[in-house]
Amino acid sequence: MNANTTITHTQGETQLMARFETVREELAGSVSVDALRSAAAAQLRQAGLPHRRVEEYKYSDLRAFMKSAAPLATPSAAPDIEAALSALDSYGDLERHRIVIANGSYRAEFSDAAALAEDGVTVADFSAALTADDGAQLLATPRTAGQDGLLALNTAFVQGGVVVDVRAGTTVSKPIEIVHVATSEGAQVTRCRIAVGEGAGLRLLETFTGDMGSGELNAVFDYAVGDRAKLASTRLIAGAAAGPRLLTTIATIGADAEFKSLGFIAGPGFARNQQFVNFTGEHSDAKIYGVSMARGTSLADQTLIVDHAVPHCNSREYFKTVLDDSARGVYQGRINVAPHAQKTDGEMMTQALLLSEEAEMANKPELEIFADDVVCAHGATSGQIDEELLFYLRARGIPEDEAQTLLIMAFLSEAIEEFDEEDVTEVLEARVRDWLAVKN
Amino acid sequence: MLEIKNLHARIAEDEAEILRGIDLTVNPGEVHAVMGPNGSGKSTLSYILAGKEDYEITEGEILFNGENMLDMEPDERAAAGMFLAFQYPIEIPGVATMEFLKTALNAQRKARGEDPLSIPDFMKTVKAKAADLNISMDMLKRPLNVGFSGGEKKRSEILQMSLLEPKLCVLDETDSGLDIDALRIVSEGVNKLRSPERAMVVITHYQRLLDHIVPDVVHVLSRGKIVKTGDKALALELEKNGYADYVDAAA
Ligand SMILES: Nc1ncnc2c1ncn2[C@@H]1O[C@H](COP(=O)(O)OP(=O)(O)OP(=O)(O)O)[C@@H](O)[C@H]1O
Ligand SMILES: [Mg+2]
């Protein structure tokens, strides 16, 4: 976008500009953070919200979807947070630590910081960290993200979040669930910086609950996976939501490390889960999974770039999408292999199951390979339920609805099972069943 | 039990008639063998009985225990006692065999107004029947038919049949792909199910299966018609002389 071009702002964009003017004084940050926020707002003013003429947003026109921009959510009252948390049914009885971000701000009194400290994990308030002299580094964006509009929107408005550090050599005994709670309507813009120290291990659960009205959720998770460290994150973007659900992962992976993630989308009208995964050390693995379900007129977008900037790393990308009614699914995945990143092994697969004639899937797997000694493969499929399989099940007495459910479940489970986080497998499969049950 | 009257069928999309006037009555307790050259319509007949939608019935009717079978959905037919052991059982990735067996059995019980089987009872039954058919628990843990050998798939079909205890068993070339021992084991499994209340239609090309499962009636199907019906001696004669005598008769 040329800097001299002025665009005609939509109502949503105009309201976002006004929102920035209203809140900029209150938003936390050092002088340099403030400068970054202003620059991001300027980018937004110039380029507008990401829209279909921006390659990365070709199928997910946020400008068209965000007809209005709600004000930022104001701080939650404690009893409301309590009520929301007791109603939360994300992972049942699973033993876990909890970190609570309510209406965009870290709430220590509802978080298990003390227990986490004993487990080798420190938790700090992201907004407080932004005011430190070096606060601006918390807003750094990777080269792979370019001038991404969602990240700019996040930088301009980020309210709070957490900075989590897992001490080197520590394997955190229980998963940590970072719960985003909305206790009132309004936008929530958060950022979490999760550093898993050298040789440490962490399982992370990311959950979002509560009604934000038409407000957008814009959450960035910035993971630094140290050398020989392991991080597994499960992101649950579920439940009907009127406003857009905009999630961004930045992953920076050290040497001999392992990063694993699963992005689960079921329900929101507009959900985008975008990931920038960057290898910075050799002999590391990234396994990125996605499970998307959409019906009605919903959009489920899984977008990622996996950047093999160094040799000897493996990445696996495996995405499953089920679409009904006139829902739309998007998969845009790119594996970059730098000229010297020899011995890269990348295997990307995206598969969609269309349950209706009107459902649409945009599958765009891409490889950009500049090294010669690599093994990279990609594939994409899109189709209906196999009639032969359906007939076989029905011939055994299983009614059509139930047979369909069995086959859809089997289809999605392939990714969930390969993700192989036993704690969450059952919960995710139950969510799939719940989603399917709504129709039947 | 089964009455097929003047059944004509073709592939829905094009005009080729595959079945051209089949008449067949099978009474409870009887075992009928259906033989006939490749492409004569044996599998087509079995698919139509199971309720596959690829075919258009242009004439005739099928009564199953007095009910119009062509009006029933495939799962309704199964619950009413129809079972087809497929010539080519398909693989269903992601669906565990055990889970599938339980779902199928309980769906049929539900359709008949019966309570679901308790899990321990179910497990006990499956284990016993699997052992009879030389099917390992390891196989049952795998996704349905995925990676099963040809013979294992056929045994898996017979396991399903013995578990579901249908009234009408249609076996489409269950013997193909079985080694000599498996043929005996599977035949024993089938014979165990023979009873005065149950009928069987056994589609096969070879006498060796009929040595084990001795039929009451043998039919020759050629170009979509039954051209000859006899007793078990007919199969022996076919084994010796081939179909030449009957194929011409159908022309
Ligand atoms: N879905 C279909 N589409 C097109 N042709 C079909 C279809 N099903 C059956 N046919 C044709 O109908 C004829 C009968 O096929 P069928 O499979 O019933 O034969 P069969 O008697 O079982 O043969 P085999 O002994 O080889 O198993 C064949 O010519 C076959 O090609
Ligand atoms: Mg056949």
XYZ file of N, CA, C and O and ligand atoms in Angstrom, chain B residues 43 87 172-173, ligand 2:
17
model
N -23.244 -59.914 -7.337
C -22.998 -58.871 -6.339
C -24.076 -57.795 -6.415
O -24.508 -57.253 -5.391
N -18.366 -58.712 -0.727
C -17.291 -59.332 -1.510
C -15.981 -58.576 -1.275
O -14.928 -59.171 -1.145
N -21.288 -62.843 -0.021
C -20.817 -62.645 -1.384
C -19.346 -63.029 -1.487
O -18.467 -62.289 -1.061
N -19.102 -64.179 -2.054
C -17.737 -64.693 -2.250
C -16.888 -64.582 -0.991
O -15.765 -64.101 -1.024
Mg -19.422 -60.253 -7.397
